[in-house]
XYZ file of C-alpha atoms in Angstrom:
757
model
C 24.927 69.987 -63.236
C 28.566 71.155 -63.118
C 27.470 74.610 -61.945
C 25.569 73.441 -58.856
C 28.439 74.086 -56.451
C 30.218 76.817 -58.399
C 30.492 80.387 -57.142
C 27.259 82.316 -57.628
C 26.777 85.925 -58.621
C 25.874 88.391 -55.914
C 22.190 88.715 -56.841
C 21.606 84.956 -56.793
C 23.534 84.568 -53.550
C 21.447 87.161 -51.752
C 18.230 85.300 -52.558
C 19.402 82.020 -51.051
C 18.833 80.999 -47.417
C 21.594 81.933 -44.990
C 22.567 78.293 -44.406
C 23.182 77.906 -48.147
C 25.025 81.227 -48.475
C 27.361 80.366 -45.603
C 28.412 76.980 -46.922
C 32.201 76.542 -46.667
C 34.075 77.235 -49.881
C 37.453 75.841 -48.834
C 38.673 73.194 -46.474
C 39.717 75.940 -44.043
C 36.110 77.083 -43.808
C 34.879 73.718 -42.519
C 34.203 73.831 -38.778
C 34.142 70.984 -36.270
C 35.287 68.133 -38.521
C 39.044 68.242 -37.941
C 39.052 64.498 -37.327
C 38.512 63.919 -41.059
C 39.590 67.158 -42.833
C 42.169 68.541 -40.398
C 45.773 69.044 -41.373
C 47.357 65.796 -42.576
C 44.112 63.829 -42.592
C 43.503 61.322 -45.400
C 40.387 62.969 -46.800
C 42.016 66.402 -46.827
C 45.061 65.050 -48.674
C 42.875 63.258 -51.228
C 40.850 66.415 -51.934
C 43.892 68.661 -52.205
C 45.689 66.195 -54.488
C 42.502 65.758 -56.573
C 42.837 62.013 -56.029
C 39.484 61.447 -54.394
C 38.017 57.934 -54.544
C 34.392 57.026 -53.781
C 33.346 58.042 -50.284
C 30.186 58.054 -48.146
C 29.704 60.878 -45.667
C 27.639 59.764 -42.689
C 26.355 61.979 -39.892
C 23.336 63.708 -38.352
C 21.667 66.664 -40.076
C 23.504 69.970 -40.048
C 27.028 68.591 -39.628
C 28.274 69.691 -43.059
C 27.926 66.688 -45.396
C 26.591 68.763 -48.272
C 29.004 71.583 -47.422
C 31.955 69.208 -47.640
C 30.653 68.095 -51.039
C 30.569 71.772 -52.071
C 34.207 72.160 -51.001
C 35.127 69.123 -53.068
C 33.282 70.653 -56.047
C 35.193 73.923 -55.687
C 38.562 72.232 -55.106
C 38.717 69.372 -57.570
C 39.324 69.685 -61.303
C 36.825 66.906 -61.971
C 33.346 67.594 -63.300
C 30.726 67.609 -60.558
C 27.204 66.133 -60.798
C 24.552 66.079 -58.086
C 21.510 63.856 -57.539
C 19.031 63.730 -54.688
C 17.999 60.153 -53.965
C 14.522 61.282 -52.920
C 13.804 62.882 -56.299
C 15.825 60.819 -58.780
C 15.720 57.278 -60.099
C 17.436 54.871 -62.465
C 16.737 57.097 -65.489
C 18.567 60.026 -63.883
C 21.489 57.755 -62.972
C 21.819 56.605 -66.585
C 21.828 60.192 -67.855
C 24.619 61.099 -65.434
C 26.597 57.999 -66.444
C 26.239 58.882 -70.137
C 27.605 62.383 -69.553
C 30.443 61.045 -67.395
C 31.310 58.447 -70.023
C 31.456 61.157 -72.705
C 33.784 63.305 -70.575
C 36.097 60.362 -69.973
C 36.261 59.353 -73.642
C 36.402 62.837 -75.169
C 38.287 64.904 -72.608
C 39.827 62.340 -70.202
C 38.032 64.231 -67.436
C 36.772 62.519 -64.323
C 33.269 62.975 -62.901
C 32.363 63.174 -59.213
C 28.745 62.285 -58.489
C 27.309 63.646 -55.247
C 24.209 61.719 -54.095
C 22.363 63.316 -51.212
C 20.289 61.003 -48.944
C 21.812 58.010 -50.732
C 20.119 55.612 -48.296
C 16.755 56.567 -49.831
C 17.558 54.664 -53.023
C 16.232 51.133 -53.152
C 18.446 48.148 -53.954
C 17.731 48.292 -57.692
C 18.677 51.968 -57.889
C 21.877 51.425 -55.921
C 22.750 48.404 -58.078
C 22.340 50.551 -61.219
C 25.174 52.762 -60.015
C 27.467 49.995 -58.775
C 29.269 48.956 -62.022
C 30.097 52.589 -62.928
C 31.581 53.213 -59.494
C 33.568 50.018 -59.822
C 35.060 50.859 -63.257
C 35.772 54.474 -62.305
C 33.339 56.186 -64.679
C 32.047 58.166 -61.687
C 33.485 58.818 -58.252
C 30.683 58.573 -55.709
C 30.303 61.052 -52.877
C 27.274 59.850 -50.952
C 25.655 61.614 -48.005
C 23.363 59.922 -45.493
C 21.968 60.468 -42.016
C 21.487 56.697 -41.595
C 24.150 54.139 -40.791
C 25.451 53.135 -44.245
C 26.447 49.680 -43.021
C 22.734 48.964 -42.572
C 20.987 51.214 -45.087
C 23.313 51.244 -48.115
C 24.001 48.359 -50.491
C 26.892 46.292 -49.104
C 28.586 46.166 -52.494
C 28.468 49.956 -52.737
C 29.789 50.345 -49.179
C 32.653 47.935 -49.862
C 33.782 50.120 -52.801
C 33.670 53.339 -50.777
C 35.405 54.814 -47.764
C 33.077 55.764 -44.896
C 33.714 59.094 -43.188
C 31.593 59.902 -40.156
C 30.857 63.555 -39.438
C 30.108 64.499 -35.862
C 27.614 66.954 -34.452
C 29.339 70.302 -33.843
C 30.121 71.205 -30.264
C 29.103 74.606 -28.891
C 32.532 76.013 -29.669
C 32.222 75.095 -33.336
C 28.674 76.444 -33.503
C 29.706 79.742 -31.900
C 32.566 80.039 -34.400
C 30.040 79.529 -37.210
C 27.714 82.153 -35.723
C 30.473 84.773 -35.273
C 31.782 84.111 -38.788
C 28.288 84.723 -40.120
C 27.941 87.993 -38.207
C 31.263 89.264 -39.559
C 31.013 88.074 -43.169
C 30.064 91.091 -45.301
C 29.578 89.154 -48.529
C 27.376 86.245 -47.429
C 26.448 86.953 -43.814
C 25.451 90.027 -41.797
C 28.780 91.892 -41.601
C 27.319 94.937 -43.368
C 25.012 95.662 -40.403
C 25.600 96.198 -36.722
C 23.944 93.071 -35.338
C 23.934 92.697 -31.566
C 22.362 90.123 -29.268
C 20.936 90.502 -25.790
C 23.125 88.801 -23.201
C 22.632 85.047 -23.482
C 20.485 85.202 -26.641
C 23.172 83.998 -29.067
C 24.316 81.407 -26.538
C 20.727 80.187 -26.336
C 20.602 79.658 -30.108
C 23.915 77.796 -29.991
C 22.782 75.602 -27.090
C 19.411 74.666 -28.540
C 20.874 73.957 -31.989
C 22.517 70.925 -30.322
C 25.288 70.404 -32.860
C 23.261 71.275 -35.965
C 24.849 74.198 -37.839
C 21.936 74.425 -40.277
C 19.519 74.745 -37.387
C 21.631 77.524 -35.888
C 21.919 79.473 -39.154
C 18.203 79.127 -39.893
C 17.405 80.457 -36.421
C 19.835 83.360 -36.797
C 18.345 84.252 -40.168
C 14.817 84.226 -38.772
C 15.754 86.220 -35.684
C 17.825 88.878 -37.510
C 15.605 89.429 -40.526
C 12.384 89.672 -38.527
C 13.668 91.915 -35.728
C 13.210 95.664 -35.774
C 16.185 97.819 -36.663
C 17.416 101.403 -36.224
C 18.495 103.224 -39.358
C 21.550 105.495 -39.424
C 20.769 109.168 -38.974
C 19.265 110.739 -42.056
C 18.341 107.441 -43.735
C 14.764 106.722 -44.845
C 13.538 103.086 -44.701
C 12.256 101.382 -47.798
C 8.687 100.191 -47.329
C 6.414 97.726 -49.080
C 2.956 98.630 -50.322
C 1.584 97.210 -47.094
C 3.799 99.493 -45.038
C 6.302 96.907 -43.831
C 10.096 97.388 -43.922
C 11.968 95.906 -46.875
C 14.928 93.610 -46.187
C 17.785 94.324 -46.416
C 18.076 97.697 -44.711
C 20.836 100.081 -45.682
C 24.388 99.265 -44.681
C 25.284 100.265 -41.131
C 21.779 99.708 -39.724
C 21.662 98.672 -36.051
C 19.819 95.379 -35.488
C 19.277 94.099 -31.941
C 18.119 90.541 -31.165
C 16.302 90.133 -27.861
C 16.172 86.914 -25.843
C 12.463 86.601 -26.671
C 13.186 86.821 -30.401
C 15.928 84.213 -30.065
C 13.633 81.823 -28.192
C 10.893 82.225 -30.800
C 13.326 81.692 -33.661
C 14.501 78.226 -32.640
C 11.845 75.762 -31.579
C 13.458 73.342 -29.195
C 12.688 70.171 -31.113
C 11.283 70.965 -34.529
C 14.588 72.387 -35.762
C 16.618 69.488 -34.412
C 15.097 67.083 -36.878
C 15.265 67.126 -40.628
C 13.070 69.724 -42.218
C 10.294 67.387 -43.396
C 10.032 65.836 -39.931
C 11.143 62.317 -40.851
C 13.892 62.152 -38.255
C 11.556 63.338 -35.535
C 8.681 61.040 -36.429
C 10.889 58.044 -37.191
C 12.468 58.250 -33.746
C 9.213 58.597 -31.814
C 7.793 55.803 -33.991
C 10.694 53.542 -33.049
C 10.132 54.380 -29.390
C 6.383 53.665 -29.487
C 6.838 50.414 -31.405
C 9.530 49.251 -28.982
C 7.270 49.906 -25.983
C 4.324 48.265 -27.749
C 6.558 45.292 -28.527
C 7.520 44.967 -24.824
C 11.242 45.545 -25.421
C 12.424 47.700 -22.484
C 16.020 47.882 -23.743
C 15.082 49.304 -27.136
C 12.508 51.597 -25.507
C 15.165 53.054 -23.193
C 17.560 53.539 -26.103
C 15.083 55.517 -28.201
C 13.971 57.466 -25.139
C 17.580 58.406 -24.380
C 18.130 59.402 -27.991
C 15.124 61.740 -27.940
C 16.085 63.310 -24.627
C 19.699 63.732 -25.722
C 18.527 65.389 -28.956
C 16.458 67.875 -26.962
C 12.955 66.468 -27.513
C 10.320 68.190 -25.395
C 9.546 65.822 -22.468
C 5.901 66.941 -22.590
C 5.679 65.486 -26.082
C 7.191 62.175 -24.945
C 4.838 61.951 -21.953
C 1.868 62.813 -24.164
C 2.677 59.901 -26.447
C 3.185 57.561 -23.480
C -0.190 58.575 -22.010
C -1.818 57.755 -25.346
C 0.023 54.430 -25.464
C -1.082 53.591 -21.908
C -4.682 53.621 -23.155
C -4.229 52.473 -26.753
C -1.733 49.634 -26.357
C -1.914 48.653 -22.673
C -5.480 49.611 -21.882
C -7.385 47.306 -19.575
C -4.660 44.682 -19.647
C -3.207 46.894 -16.900
C -5.621 49.690 -15.874
C -2.936 51.134 -13.571
C -0.655 51.976 -16.498
C -2.268 55.321 -17.281
C -2.178 56.337 -13.612
C 1.527 55.527 -13.408
C 2.369 57.507 -16.560
C 0.258 60.517 -15.563
C 1.858 60.509 -12.102
C 5.328 60.378 -13.673
C 4.408 63.280 -15.972
C 3.235 65.338 -13.004
C 6.403 64.467 -11.093
C 8.501 65.602 -14.041
C 6.700 68.954 -14.145
C 7.658 69.522 -10.502
C 11.329 68.562 -10.672
C 12.436 69.045 -14.306
C 15.804 67.921 -15.651
C 18.168 66.327 -14.770
C 16.299 64.418 -12.012
C 13.266 64.272 -14.298
C 15.033 61.512 -16.206
C 13.933 59.128 -13.463
C 10.140 59.522 -13.883
C 10.652 59.512 -17.668
C 12.494 56.207 -17.412
C 9.987 54.791 -14.908
C 7.029 55.503 -17.176
C 8.882 54.030 -20.156
C 9.850 50.832 -18.328
C 6.394 50.360 -16.793
C 4.719 50.542 -20.201
C 7.323 48.359 -21.903
C 6.916 45.586 -19.327
C 3.139 45.858 -18.884
C 0.751 43.336 -20.512
C -0.669 44.681 -23.760
C -4.197 45.060 -25.100
C -5.606 47.356 -27.785
C -9.285 46.766 -27.007
C -9.833 50.504 -26.474
C -9.873 50.688 -30.289
C -13.370 49.174 -30.050
C -14.516 52.764 -29.481
C -13.984 53.450 -33.182
C -16.255 50.529 -34.107
C -18.959 52.141 -31.993
C -18.229 55.495 -33.650
C -18.825 53.947 -37.085
C -22.280 52.818 -35.950
C -23.057 56.304 -34.633
C -22.043 57.793 -37.988
C -24.285 55.315 -39.835
C -27.399 56.033 -37.816
C -28.424 58.258 -34.915
C -30.397 55.603 -33.050
C -32.977 56.535 -30.432
C -32.443 55.923 -26.728
C -34.572 52.951 -25.577
C -37.529 54.074 -23.503
C -36.418 52.377 -20.283
C -33.049 54.180 -20.416
C -34.512 57.657 -20.829
C -34.553 60.247 -18.077
C -37.512 59.454 -15.848
C -37.211 62.684 -13.866
C -38.833 64.762 -16.634
C -41.231 62.726 -18.766
C -42.085 59.612 -16.789
C -45.718 60.578 -16.293
C -46.498 61.851 -19.761
C -44.461 59.474 -21.923
C -43.478 56.640 -19.615
C -39.781 57.454 -19.887
C -37.654 55.255 -17.677
C -40.396 52.675 -17.222
C -38.958 49.183 -17.025
C -35.421 50.228 -16.103
C -33.729 47.647 -13.877
C -31.598 49.017 -11.043
C -28.539 46.686 -10.961
C -27.703 47.408 -7.305
C -30.983 45.845 -6.236
C -29.559 42.434 -7.118
C -27.239 40.173 -5.207
C -24.297 40.557 -7.619
C -25.165 44.167 -8.510
C -25.957 43.096 -12.057
C -29.037 42.116 -14.027
C -29.323 41.407 -17.722
C -30.759 44.411 -19.512
C -30.796 46.014 -22.939
C -28.593 49.097 -23.068
C -27.975 49.435 -26.807
C -30.581 50.951 -29.150
C -33.091 48.503 -30.614
C -31.428 48.654 -34.032
C -28.135 47.484 -32.512
C -29.553 44.816 -30.223
C -26.922 42.112 -29.790
C -24.069 44.169 -31.344
C -20.630 43.538 -29.819
C -17.898 46.173 -29.758
C -15.680 45.192 -26.842
C -14.066 41.777 -26.524
C -11.579 41.547 -23.619
C -8.122 40.227 -24.419
C -6.723 37.183 -22.625
C -3.828 38.953 -20.892
C -3.399 40.833 -17.633
C -6.438 42.298 -15.908
C -8.575 41.731 -19.001
C -7.749 38.042 -18.898
C -9.239 37.932 -15.399
C -12.492 39.662 -16.370
C -12.832 38.160 -19.862
C -15.026 35.185 -18.981
C -17.335 37.267 -16.807
C -17.729 40.019 -19.413
C -18.453 37.572 -22.219
C -20.797 35.544 -20.022
C -22.851 38.626 -19.163
C -22.923 39.678 -22.796
C -24.139 36.255 -23.905
C -26.780 36.125 -21.174
C -27.999 39.589 -22.131
C -28.399 38.456 -25.731
C -29.988 35.134 -24.766
C -32.620 36.819 -22.621
C -33.336 39.585 -25.129
C -33.526 37.308 -28.163
C -35.098 34.300 -26.508
C -38.506 35.850 -25.814
C -40.529 32.851 -26.863
C -37.995 30.037 -26.678
C -36.967 30.616 -23.071
C -40.381 29.783 -21.557
C -40.009 27.095 -18.964
C -43.523 26.847 -17.544
C -46.852 27.720 -19.018
C -48.318 29.596 -16.083
C -45.515 32.058 -15.675
C -45.188 33.149 -19.275
C -48.711 33.535 -20.546
C -50.177 36.104 -22.917
C -49.582 38.898 -20.421
C -45.842 38.242 -20.595
C -45.401 39.191 -24.204
C -43.130 42.000 -25.287
C -41.150 44.222 -22.988
C -43.049 43.329 -19.826
C -42.267 39.624 -20.132
C -38.670 40.405 -20.905
C -38.517 42.664 -17.862
C -39.874 39.922 -15.611
C -37.346 37.424 -16.831
C -34.587 39.887 -16.094
C -35.895 40.573 -12.605
C -35.865 36.871 -11.922
C -32.844 34.589 -11.676
C -33.069 33.844 -15.387
C -29.366 34.457 -16.078
C -28.362 31.882 -13.451
C -30.793 29.400 -14.943
C -29.497 29.905 -18.478
C -25.924 29.348 -17.328
C -26.980 26.138 -15.572
C -28.855 24.870 -18.649
C -25.872 25.582 -20.879
C -23.462 23.712 -18.622
C -25.789 20.696 -18.322
C -26.091 20.363 -22.099
C -22.392 20.681 -22.868
C -21.453 18.300 -20.068
C -23.738 15.672 -21.583
C -22.418 16.321 -25.106
C -18.664 16.049 -24.349
C -17.677 18.323 -27.240
C -14.023 18.792 -28.261
C -12.111 21.688 -29.801
C -12.646 20.340 -33.305
C -16.303 19.227 -32.959
C -18.905 20.143 -35.562
C -21.929 21.347 -33.608
C -25.475 22.044 -34.815
C -27.782 24.131 -32.577
C -31.481 23.973 -33.561
C -33.808 26.672 -32.156
C -30.797 28.947 -31.661
C -32.677 32.253 -31.527
C -31.240 33.215 -28.149
C -27.660 32.351 -29.178
C -26.902 30.847 -25.761
C -25.616 27.467 -26.957
C -24.172 28.937 -30.160
C -21.759 31.263 -28.315
C -20.704 28.484 -25.979
C -20.042 26.235 -28.974
C -17.832 28.915 -30.540
C -15.828 29.084 -27.332
C -15.476 25.346 -26.837
C -14.985 24.335 -30.478
C -12.629 26.962 -31.963
C -11.200 24.508 -34.483
C -14.533 22.962 -35.443
C -17.850 24.257 -36.772
C -20.698 26.014 -34.960
C -23.988 26.215 -36.870
C -27.411 27.381 -35.746
C -30.990 27.318 -37.013
C -33.240 30.258 -36.124
C -36.895 30.911 -36.790
C -36.705 34.347 -38.443
C -34.420 36.800 -40.225
C -34.436 39.223 -37.301
C -32.896 36.604 -35.019
C -30.305 35.785 -37.676
C -29.357 39.443 -38.097
C -29.022 39.887 -34.334
C -26.783 36.842 -33.978
C -24.553 37.812 -36.888
C -24.344 41.366 -35.557
C -23.097 39.973 -32.267
C -20.540 37.887 -34.171
C -19.182 40.867 -36.094
C -16.027 40.882 -33.962
C -14.962 37.497 -35.322
C -13.032 36.892 -38.531
C -15.174 35.620 -41.366
C -13.912 32.049 -40.987
C -14.557 32.095 -37.227
C -18.171 33.260 -37.348
C -21.040 30.835 -36.699
C -23.136 29.715 -39.647
C -26.798 30.643 -39.221
C -29.787 29.505 -41.296
C -33.462 30.515 -41.086
C -36.042 27.718 -41.059
C -39.289 26.646 -39.379
C -37.895 23.151 -39.132
C -36.188 21.900 -35.992
C -33.713 19.805 -37.992
C -32.894 20.077 -41.708
C -32.459 17.207 -44.097
C -29.040 16.319 -45.525
C -29.481 18.412 -48.651
C -30.513 21.503 -46.713
C -27.677 21.070 -44.223
C -25.107 20.824 -46.995
C -26.601 23.878 -48.698
C -26.772 25.992 -45.525
C -23.601 24.955 -43.758
C -21.494 23.126 -46.403
C -21.611 20.264 -43.920
C -24.007 17.317 -44.105
C -23.113 15.633 -40.821
C -22.255 16.856 -37.329
C -20.580 15.465 -34.227
C -23.148 17.000 -31.898
C -26.708 18.258 -32.112
C -27.577 20.312 -29.046
C -31.105 21.480 -28.371
C -32.482 23.520 -25.495
C -36.268 23.674 -25.808
C -38.390 23.842 -22.655
C -41.363 22.749 -24.736
C -41.916 21.944 -28.366
C -44.170 19.558 -30.217
C -42.696 17.110 -32.741
C -43.162 13.474 -33.535
C -40.356 11.620 -31.614
C -39.744 9.129 -34.443
C -39.268 12.007 -36.924
C -36.822 13.707 -34.567
C -34.870 10.479 -34.108
C -34.639 9.718 -37.847
C -33.534 13.291 -38.662
C -30.890 13.189 -35.920
C -29.599 9.838 -37.161
C -29.236 11.209 -40.681
C -27.381 14.348 -39.564
C -25.064 12.818 -36.959
C -21.685 11.301 -37.778
C -20.728 7.946 -36.261
C -20.405 8.231 -32.477
C -22.230 11.552 -32.751
C -24.386 12.733 -29.843
C -27.852 14.289 -29.709
C -28.628 16.207 -26.495
C -32.005 17.697 -25.608
C -32.839 19.615 -22.436
C -36.588 20.137 -22.082
C -39.221 20.723 -19.415
C -42.400 18.609 -19.743
C -45.575 20.297 -18.460
C -46.285 17.385 -16.118
C -43.011 18.118 -14.277
C -43.601 21.848 -13.961
C -44.214 23.957 -10.879
C -47.671 24.032 -9.308
C -49.385 26.875 -7.502
C -50.218 24.381 -4.749
C -46.498 23.813 -4.123
C -45.863 27.551 -3.935
C -48.599 27.877 -1.300
C -47.338 24.878 0.678
C -43.852 26.396 0.922
C -45.507 29.498 2.359
C -47.361 27.378 4.995
C -50.753 28.016 3.493
C -53.720 25.778 4.442
C -52.645 22.192 3.812
C -56.217 21.092 3.150
C -56.824 23.704 0.448
C -53.418 22.990 -1.044
C -54.254 19.288 -1.372
C -57.506 20.041 -3.192
C -55.738 22.560 -5.454
C -52.941 20.082 -6.218
C -55.460 17.397 -7.206
C -57.216 19.859 -9.533
C -53.918 20.959 -11.094
C -52.800 17.389 -11.830
C -56.105 16.732 -13.503
C -55.798 19.922 -15.547
C -52.318 19.143 -16.872
C -53.172 15.521 -17.600
C -55.840 16.554 -20.116
C -54.238 17.647 -23.368
C -57.337 19.601 -24.361
C -56.468 22.124 -21.645
C -53.076 22.927 -23.198
C -52.199 24.730 -26.386
C -50.435 22.541 -29.007
C -47.087 24.299 -28.493
C -47.265 23.553 -24.770
C -47.935 19.839 -25.051
C -44.275 18.886 -25.232
C -42.822 15.437 -25.875
C -43.492 12.370 -23.797
C -40.143 11.175 -22.450
C -41.072 7.513 -22.819
C -41.998 7.993 -26.485
C -38.783 9.940 -27.078
C -36.618 7.217 -25.519
C -38.391 4.478 -27.488
C -38.016 6.358 -30.803
C -34.269 6.890 -30.434
C -33.626 3.322 -29.274
C -35.519 2.017 -32.299
C -33.278 4.208 -34.483
C -30.191 2.487 -33.058
C -29.100 5.087 -30.484
C -27.753 4.431 -27.002
C -29.966 6.547 -24.764
C -29.383 8.163 -21.374
C -31.927 10.209 -19.431
C -31.285 12.428 -16.403
C -33.883 14.347 -14.399
C -32.665 17.821 -13.387
C -34.118 19.807 -10.478
C -34.561 23.404 -11.597
C -35.427 26.565 -9.698
C -35.224 30.304 -9.964
C -36.301 33.417 -8.130
C -39.198 34.505 -10.317
C -40.990 37.826 -10.328
C -44.771 37.378 -10.599
C -46.890 40.486 -11.087
C -50.494 41.404 -10.352
C -51.112 41.135 -14.095
C -50.036 37.519 -14.074
C -52.382 36.702 -11.223
C -55.258 38.568 -12.841
C -54.756 36.563 -16.010
C -54.405 33.185 -14.306
C -57.517 33.680 -12.227
C -59.583 35.176 -15.056
C -62.338 32.588 -15.366
C -63.383 33.823 -18.813
C -60.016 34.065 -20.593
C -57.801 31.609 -18.700
C -58.304 27.857 -19.208
C -56.508 27.255 -15.924
C -58.667 29.759 -14.052
C -61.989 28.486 -15.356
C -60.962 24.853 -14.647
C -59.899 25.631 -11.052
C -63.149 27.472 -10.323
C -65.111 24.393 -11.380
C -63.045 22.067 -9.182
C -62.814 24.328 -6.111
C -65.339 26.187 -4.036
C -65.669 29.885 -4.832
C -64.413 30.982 -1.416
C -61.331 28.672 -1.698
C -60.650 30.021 -5.181
C -60.776 33.628 -3.903
C -58.705 32.722 -0.834
C -55.943 31.262 -3.001
C -55.934 34.410 -5.118
C -55.598 36.590 -2.032
C -52.799 34.457 -0.589
C -50.827 34.710 -3.812
C -51.269 38.479 -3.856
C -49.636 38.640 -0.436
C -46.802 36.308 -1.478
C -45.852 38.204 -4.656
C -45.984 41.531 -2.820
C -42.976 40.441 -0.771
C -40.758 40.039 -3.880
C -39.658 37.251 -6.226
C -41.124 33.806 -5.647
C -39.107 30.589 -5.551
C -40.246 28.638 -8.613
C -39.302 24.954 -8.881
C -39.716 22.362 -11.606
C -37.948 19.433 -13.209
C -36.235 19.286 -16.598
C -35.070 16.233 -18.495
C -31.612 16.015 -20.049
C -31.958 13.474 -22.841
C -28.773 12.299 -24.590
C -28.541 9.768 -27.400
C -25.330 8.477 -28.957
C -25.317 7.086 -32.484
């Protein structure tokens, strides 16, 4: 290691980079650091007297830290060892210490250890060196671009003198350049090198105090430029036909301004060669803006601008940040930054500092949201599977007639709020959630609306069978996509929101409530429970695996501990053992059930609820008995149809719905008196409230055809028997006219049943 900084033979020297060849050999060769090595300075006296103690050289790249170490190596009589903190560890330190100890014991010779990038060593590595610095076995000469008071072990700093090297001014850089051009041994003094007016000054200016950057640029410019050989000389060529460097002595080499500009990239050469300085600084800037610290953001911005960073690069990163870290929390952020970037392009420096600063301060003080990252979640799904476009979303302008493309698409602007629930994701991703608005800024304002629409979309899509509220409207013709389409066209979303609010108002849940949602296929009450009970438990029972998968897919944005628990069962309520197995919870504070119609023995429902509810727990059921449903006679009366015919039709309808044989078992529902009696007998305090319900409902010609089909419809055949044929046909015709004008007001009554244990 002693030979690292010793004089090299000519052949070896020629093969080294210019910046290495031109390293100062004596103190007189050092440029721009007179404040520490000028005449009479402490460090100069210590080096000349060979009485150097441990020192740390601190300064930006290219200011001569390693060069000063080379001067010390050539001046002192001590042995010289070198380590690079990036490449060496404790083992290397011990080997150096062993050699130094041998020199001291055997030859009474001191050892100077130069450690480049000393701040890169971790605490353990720095501690390994500490005792040997303290007892004088080695004299440390450390070099670092980072503030040693922060990045170097305090104990090591306290045993060393800190000398700060400064970036060279243009005068010092020009002196270095001219010395290089005149030095025949190590520089380019053997050739006639000339620069176009302003070219050398450009290299000096862009180097911004970094001598290494300047020398690297000069080397690149000179050794890649064309040259003119002296008269009579023949150039040496490679096998490929190119000129061989170096040319013969006396060759004329001219450096154009274009060559100079290409040889020194404005920013890349201002940072350390591996890019750490560059990327660390921009990283500090981005993290300061993201962390909403305008003071730190301005500091790092000023540092980049002062160092010569390309403003286009800074603006590019701020534009990215405006979308990535501010996003919809402040949608104006990207417009502000882009406008500032355009303003900068028009005015340039120095006035361009103002739009730079404005963009920086706007982003640093803006509310933050990174929800735009949800795009990458969607991208993962695309990479998993190339799902087909749902039929109703396909282009109807080409294949509507042949394939039915576009059929069933709902035009949102046709609705009062310019929105209607509709499936937009592929069928395989039905219910999947990618975007969840944050709670800050603009997103905080739209969050509830976005989530509400998402939940209503899911509830309508997944609640095909469970969302029926009246037998006539959702008959066999309403199955599949057509029935779903009709529910969307109607005011179903408004109705679902109303039902949800009624149930939760009756339940009085708290943030820590444990809530069980039977018949949770549509997810409506489950999502509301998650929102209202973030510190509790939300569990649901669904009828099939498909519904479970859809619900869990929608919950994929939650952490594992925040997701709802979902079980598949044909039962409405589980027993204690099943509940504990499915949800690790045997009792709940609330059981909430929204079921327009279902058939179960009231006493069984009451006993199951009693078993599953904790003390003071509440059972809430919102249902719609058939006897309280809408009647065609009422629809006709509201349209001023014949009162006499309406009275006869109403009488026939009441008779129809009073006979259980006319209804399918699943449409029978629960008798409210029996339900109240069963829960009171089980020890519950019961409260019943009748709710007036209505919605704008789309009824199609298919619905009418089915209702009035006397062979397939129980209702139709019963009405024909009770009414005269001409009245029956007249009613059918009147309804055709009514539905042709658009959605029909549909009214019925629901019962909100609550029972407290």
